[in-house]
C-alpha positions as a LaTeX table, in Angstrom:
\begin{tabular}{lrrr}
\hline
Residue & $x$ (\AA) & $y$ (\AA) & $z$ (\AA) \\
\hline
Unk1 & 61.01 & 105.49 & 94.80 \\
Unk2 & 61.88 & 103.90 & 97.49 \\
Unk3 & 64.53 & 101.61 & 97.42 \\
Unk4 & 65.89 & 98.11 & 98.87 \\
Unk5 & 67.50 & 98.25 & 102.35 \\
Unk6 & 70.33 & 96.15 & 101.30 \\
Unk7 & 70.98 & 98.55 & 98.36 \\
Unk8 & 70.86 & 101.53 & 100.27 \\
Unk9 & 73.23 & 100.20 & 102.61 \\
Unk10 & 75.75 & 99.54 & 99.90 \\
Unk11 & 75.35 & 103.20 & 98.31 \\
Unk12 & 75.80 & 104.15 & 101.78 \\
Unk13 & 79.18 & 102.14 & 102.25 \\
Unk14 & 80.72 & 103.21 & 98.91 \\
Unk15 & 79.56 & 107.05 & 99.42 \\
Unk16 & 82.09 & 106.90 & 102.09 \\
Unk17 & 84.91 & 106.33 & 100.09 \\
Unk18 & 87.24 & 110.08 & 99.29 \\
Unk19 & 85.76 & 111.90 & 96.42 \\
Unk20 & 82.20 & 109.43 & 95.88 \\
Unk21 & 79.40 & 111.55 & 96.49 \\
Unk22 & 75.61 & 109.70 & 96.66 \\
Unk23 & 75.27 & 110.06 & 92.92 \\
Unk24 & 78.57 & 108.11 & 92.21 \\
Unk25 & 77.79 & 106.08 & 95.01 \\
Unk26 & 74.59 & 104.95 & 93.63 \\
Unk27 & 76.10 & 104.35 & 89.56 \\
Unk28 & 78.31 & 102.27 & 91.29 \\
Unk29 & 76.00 & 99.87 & 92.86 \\
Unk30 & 73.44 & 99.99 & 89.92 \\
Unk31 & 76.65 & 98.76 & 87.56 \\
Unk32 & 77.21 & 95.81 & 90.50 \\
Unk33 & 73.81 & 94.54 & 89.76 \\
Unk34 & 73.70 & 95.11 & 85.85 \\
Unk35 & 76.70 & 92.82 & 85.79 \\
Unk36 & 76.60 & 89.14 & 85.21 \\
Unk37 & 76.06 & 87.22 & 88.38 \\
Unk38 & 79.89 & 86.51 & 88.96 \\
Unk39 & 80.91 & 90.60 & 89.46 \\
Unk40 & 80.05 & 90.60 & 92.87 \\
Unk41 & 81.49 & 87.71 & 93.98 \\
Unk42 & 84.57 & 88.68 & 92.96 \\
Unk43 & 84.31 & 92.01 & 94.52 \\
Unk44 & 83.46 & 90.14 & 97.93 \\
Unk45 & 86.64 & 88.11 & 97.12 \\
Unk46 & 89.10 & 91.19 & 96.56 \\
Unk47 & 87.98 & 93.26 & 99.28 \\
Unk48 & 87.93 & 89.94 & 101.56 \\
Unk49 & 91.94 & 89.45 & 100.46 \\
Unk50 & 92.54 & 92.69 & 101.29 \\
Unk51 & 91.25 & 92.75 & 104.57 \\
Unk52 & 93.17 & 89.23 & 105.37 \\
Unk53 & 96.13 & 89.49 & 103.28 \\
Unk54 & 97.31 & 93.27 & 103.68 \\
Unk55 & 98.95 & 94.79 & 106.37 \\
Unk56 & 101.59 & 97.89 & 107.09 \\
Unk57 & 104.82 & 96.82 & 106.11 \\
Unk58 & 107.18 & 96.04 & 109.98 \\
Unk59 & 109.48 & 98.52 & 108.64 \\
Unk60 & 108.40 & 101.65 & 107.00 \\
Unk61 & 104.50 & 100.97 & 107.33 \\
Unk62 & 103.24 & 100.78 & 103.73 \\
Unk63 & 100.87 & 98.21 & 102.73 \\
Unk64 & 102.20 & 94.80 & 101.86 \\
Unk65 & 101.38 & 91.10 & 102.08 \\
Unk66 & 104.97 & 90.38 & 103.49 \\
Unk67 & 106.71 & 90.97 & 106.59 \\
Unk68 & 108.77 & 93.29 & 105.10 \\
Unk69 & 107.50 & 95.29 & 101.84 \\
Unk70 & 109.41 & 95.06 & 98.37 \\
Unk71 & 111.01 & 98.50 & 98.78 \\
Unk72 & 112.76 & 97.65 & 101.94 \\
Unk73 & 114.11 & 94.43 & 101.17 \\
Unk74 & 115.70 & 95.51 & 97.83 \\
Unk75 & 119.05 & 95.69 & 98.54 \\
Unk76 & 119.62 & 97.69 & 95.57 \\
Unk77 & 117.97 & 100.72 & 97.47 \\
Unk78 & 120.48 & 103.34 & 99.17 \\
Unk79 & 119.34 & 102.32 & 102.74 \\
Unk80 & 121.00 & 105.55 & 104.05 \\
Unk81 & 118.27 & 107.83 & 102.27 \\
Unk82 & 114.90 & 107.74 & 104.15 \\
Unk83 & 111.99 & 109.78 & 102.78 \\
Unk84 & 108.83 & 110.60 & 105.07 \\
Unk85 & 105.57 & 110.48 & 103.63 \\
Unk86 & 102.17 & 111.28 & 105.06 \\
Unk87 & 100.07 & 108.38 & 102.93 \\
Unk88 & 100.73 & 105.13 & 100.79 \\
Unk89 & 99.49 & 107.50 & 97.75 \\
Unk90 & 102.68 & 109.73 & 98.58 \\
Unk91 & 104.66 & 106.85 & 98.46 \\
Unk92 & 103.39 & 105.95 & 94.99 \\
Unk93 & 103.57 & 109.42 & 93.62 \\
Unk94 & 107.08 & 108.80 & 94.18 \\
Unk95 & 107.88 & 105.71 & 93.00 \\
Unk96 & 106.18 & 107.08 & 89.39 \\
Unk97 & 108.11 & 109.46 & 88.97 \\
Unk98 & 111.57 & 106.97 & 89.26 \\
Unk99 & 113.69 & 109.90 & 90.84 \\
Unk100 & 114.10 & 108.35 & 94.09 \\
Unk101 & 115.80 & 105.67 & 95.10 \\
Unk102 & 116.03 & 105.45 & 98.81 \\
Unk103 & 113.62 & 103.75 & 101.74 \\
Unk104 & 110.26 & 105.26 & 102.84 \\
Unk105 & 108.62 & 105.93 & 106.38 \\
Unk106 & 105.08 & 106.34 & 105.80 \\
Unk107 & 103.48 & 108.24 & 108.89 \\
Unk108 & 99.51 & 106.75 & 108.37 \\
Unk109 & 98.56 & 110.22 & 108.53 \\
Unk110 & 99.52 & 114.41 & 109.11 \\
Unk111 & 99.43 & 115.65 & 112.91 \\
Unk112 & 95.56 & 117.13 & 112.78 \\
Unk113 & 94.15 & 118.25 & 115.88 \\
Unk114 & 90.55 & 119.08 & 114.74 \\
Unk115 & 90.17 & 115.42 & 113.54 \\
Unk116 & 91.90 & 114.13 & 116.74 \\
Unk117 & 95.43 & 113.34 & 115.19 \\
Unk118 & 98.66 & 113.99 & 117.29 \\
Unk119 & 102.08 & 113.41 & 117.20 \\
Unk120 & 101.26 & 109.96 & 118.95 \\
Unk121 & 99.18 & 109.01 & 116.33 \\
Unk122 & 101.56 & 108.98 & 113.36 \\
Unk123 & 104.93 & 107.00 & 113.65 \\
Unk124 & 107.36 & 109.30 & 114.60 \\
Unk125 & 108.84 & 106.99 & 117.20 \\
Unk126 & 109.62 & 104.26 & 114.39 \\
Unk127 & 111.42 & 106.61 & 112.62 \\
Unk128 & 113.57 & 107.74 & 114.90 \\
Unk129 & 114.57 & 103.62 & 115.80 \\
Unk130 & 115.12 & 103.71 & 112.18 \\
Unk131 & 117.32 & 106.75 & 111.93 \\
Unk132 & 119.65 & 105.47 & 114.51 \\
Unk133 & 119.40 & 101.94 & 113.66 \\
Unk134 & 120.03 & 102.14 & 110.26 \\
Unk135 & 122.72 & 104.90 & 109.59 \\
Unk136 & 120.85 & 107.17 & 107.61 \\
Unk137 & 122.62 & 109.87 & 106.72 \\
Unk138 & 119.57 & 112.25 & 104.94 \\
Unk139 & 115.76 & 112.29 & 106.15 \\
Unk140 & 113.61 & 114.02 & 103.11 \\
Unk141 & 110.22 & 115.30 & 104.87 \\
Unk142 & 108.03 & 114.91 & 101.66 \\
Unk143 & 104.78 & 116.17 & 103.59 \\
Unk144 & 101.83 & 117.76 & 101.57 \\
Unk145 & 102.08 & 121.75 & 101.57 \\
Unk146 & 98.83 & 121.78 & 103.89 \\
Unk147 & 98.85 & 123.58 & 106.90 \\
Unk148 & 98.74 & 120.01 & 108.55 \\
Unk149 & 101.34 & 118.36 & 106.22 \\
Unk150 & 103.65 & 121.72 & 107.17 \\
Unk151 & 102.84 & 121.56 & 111.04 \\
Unk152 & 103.78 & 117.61 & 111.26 \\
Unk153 & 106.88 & 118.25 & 108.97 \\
Unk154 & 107.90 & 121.26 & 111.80 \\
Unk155 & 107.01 & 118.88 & 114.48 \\
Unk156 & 108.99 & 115.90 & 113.29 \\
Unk157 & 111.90 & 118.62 & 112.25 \\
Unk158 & 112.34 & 119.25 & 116.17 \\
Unk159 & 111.89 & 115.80 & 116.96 \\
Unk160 & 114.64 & 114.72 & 114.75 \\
Unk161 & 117.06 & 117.32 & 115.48 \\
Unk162 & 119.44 & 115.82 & 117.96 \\
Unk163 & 120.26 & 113.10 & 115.85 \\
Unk164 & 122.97 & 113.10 & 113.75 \\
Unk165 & 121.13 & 113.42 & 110.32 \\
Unk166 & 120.54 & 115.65 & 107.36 \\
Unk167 & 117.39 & 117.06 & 106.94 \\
Unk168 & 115.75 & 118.29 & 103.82 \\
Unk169 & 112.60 & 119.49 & 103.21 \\
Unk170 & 111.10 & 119.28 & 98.90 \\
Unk171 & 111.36 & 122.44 & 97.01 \\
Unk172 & 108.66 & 124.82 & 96.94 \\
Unk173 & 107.06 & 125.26 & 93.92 \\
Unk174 & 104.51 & 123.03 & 94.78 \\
Unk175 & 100.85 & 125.05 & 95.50 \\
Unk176 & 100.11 & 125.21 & 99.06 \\
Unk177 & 97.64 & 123.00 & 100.08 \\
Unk178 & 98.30 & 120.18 & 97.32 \\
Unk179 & 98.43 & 116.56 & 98.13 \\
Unk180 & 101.32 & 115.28 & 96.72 \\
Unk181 & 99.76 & 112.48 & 94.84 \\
Unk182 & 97.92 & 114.11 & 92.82 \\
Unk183 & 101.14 & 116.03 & 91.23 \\
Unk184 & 102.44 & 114.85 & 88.35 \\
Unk185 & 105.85 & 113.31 & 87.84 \\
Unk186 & 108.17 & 116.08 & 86.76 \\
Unk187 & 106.54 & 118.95 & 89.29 \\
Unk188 & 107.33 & 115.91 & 91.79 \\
Unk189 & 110.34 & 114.97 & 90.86 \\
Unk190 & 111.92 & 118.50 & 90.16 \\
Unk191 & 110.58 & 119.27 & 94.13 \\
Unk192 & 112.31 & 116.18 & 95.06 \\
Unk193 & 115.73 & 116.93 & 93.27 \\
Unk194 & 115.87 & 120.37 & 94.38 \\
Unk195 & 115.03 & 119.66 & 98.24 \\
Unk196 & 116.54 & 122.28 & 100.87 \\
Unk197 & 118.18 & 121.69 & 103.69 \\
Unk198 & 116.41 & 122.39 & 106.78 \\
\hline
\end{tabular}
């Protein structure tokens, strides 16, 4: 059967999401129209916010509606303690598992040369502003185990060398090639605790 161009174009949007396939894609849009008449409207309205409201944070790039993101303006946060994620996910992944208590850097992505990422695509500059701007005394490179995640963490390793900080990398013990948010708390926050220095 052939169906609507407008509905094809919507299974076509949300099949481009991570991890929705054509099937999903298509239950998805079916469930749009079997609600009541309001659904979709507010669907339009959140992903309309989103676009207009959110933004990376000025500071350590995770998405916010503020200037600066709750994390860094809590002043109960240990300042001196930055932890460098790949992804806002990572970020999260953290912050369920309560262990850690410093600042983030989120990088927007791992260095990836076959899908045109490099160094100057991520925001390794930013964090080395921050590391001399703000005193911080330990930089935890809490990359996925991938080859990219371990490549970018190498790469921003070197870059950070010269400066006067720790650096610590998490403790193995996570499988290579997992994405860190989809660990649960304790394997995360065991990794975390036991971090070595690099």
């Amino acid at each position: 059967m052939q169906l609507p161009e407008p509905i094809n174009n919507l299974i076509h949007q949300f099949s481009q999401l991570p991890g929705v396939g054509k099937k999903s894609a298509m239950r998805m849009v079916f469930h749009i129209l079997s609600e009541n008449i309001q659904y979709p409207n507010d669907l339009i309205k959140a992903l309309s916010d989103v676009q207009e409201k959110i933004h990376a944070c000025h500071q350590c790039f995770a998405y916010t509606d503020l200037d600066i993101c709750h994390i860094c303006s809590n002043p109960r946060r240990n300042s001196q303690l930055l932890c460098v994620v790949e992804k806002q996910s990572d970020l999260l992944a953290f912050e369920r598992s309560g262990e850690f208590q410093g600042l983030y850097h989120v990088l927007g992505a791992a260095i990836s040369p076959l899908d045109g990422i490099g160094p100057s695509d991520i925001h390794i500059p930013e964090l080395l502003n921050r590391i001399r701007q703000n005193e911080v005394i330990e930089v935890i490179l809490a990359t996925s185990s991938s080859a990219e995640g371990e490549s970018t963490a190498h790469f921003i390793d070197k870059a950070i060398s010269q400066e006067s900080v720790k650096r610590t990398r998490l403790a193995r013990g996570i499988p290579m090639g997992t994405e860190l948010e989809y660990l649960d708390d304790h394997t995360l926050s065991r990794a975390l605790s036991s971090r070595i220095e690099l």
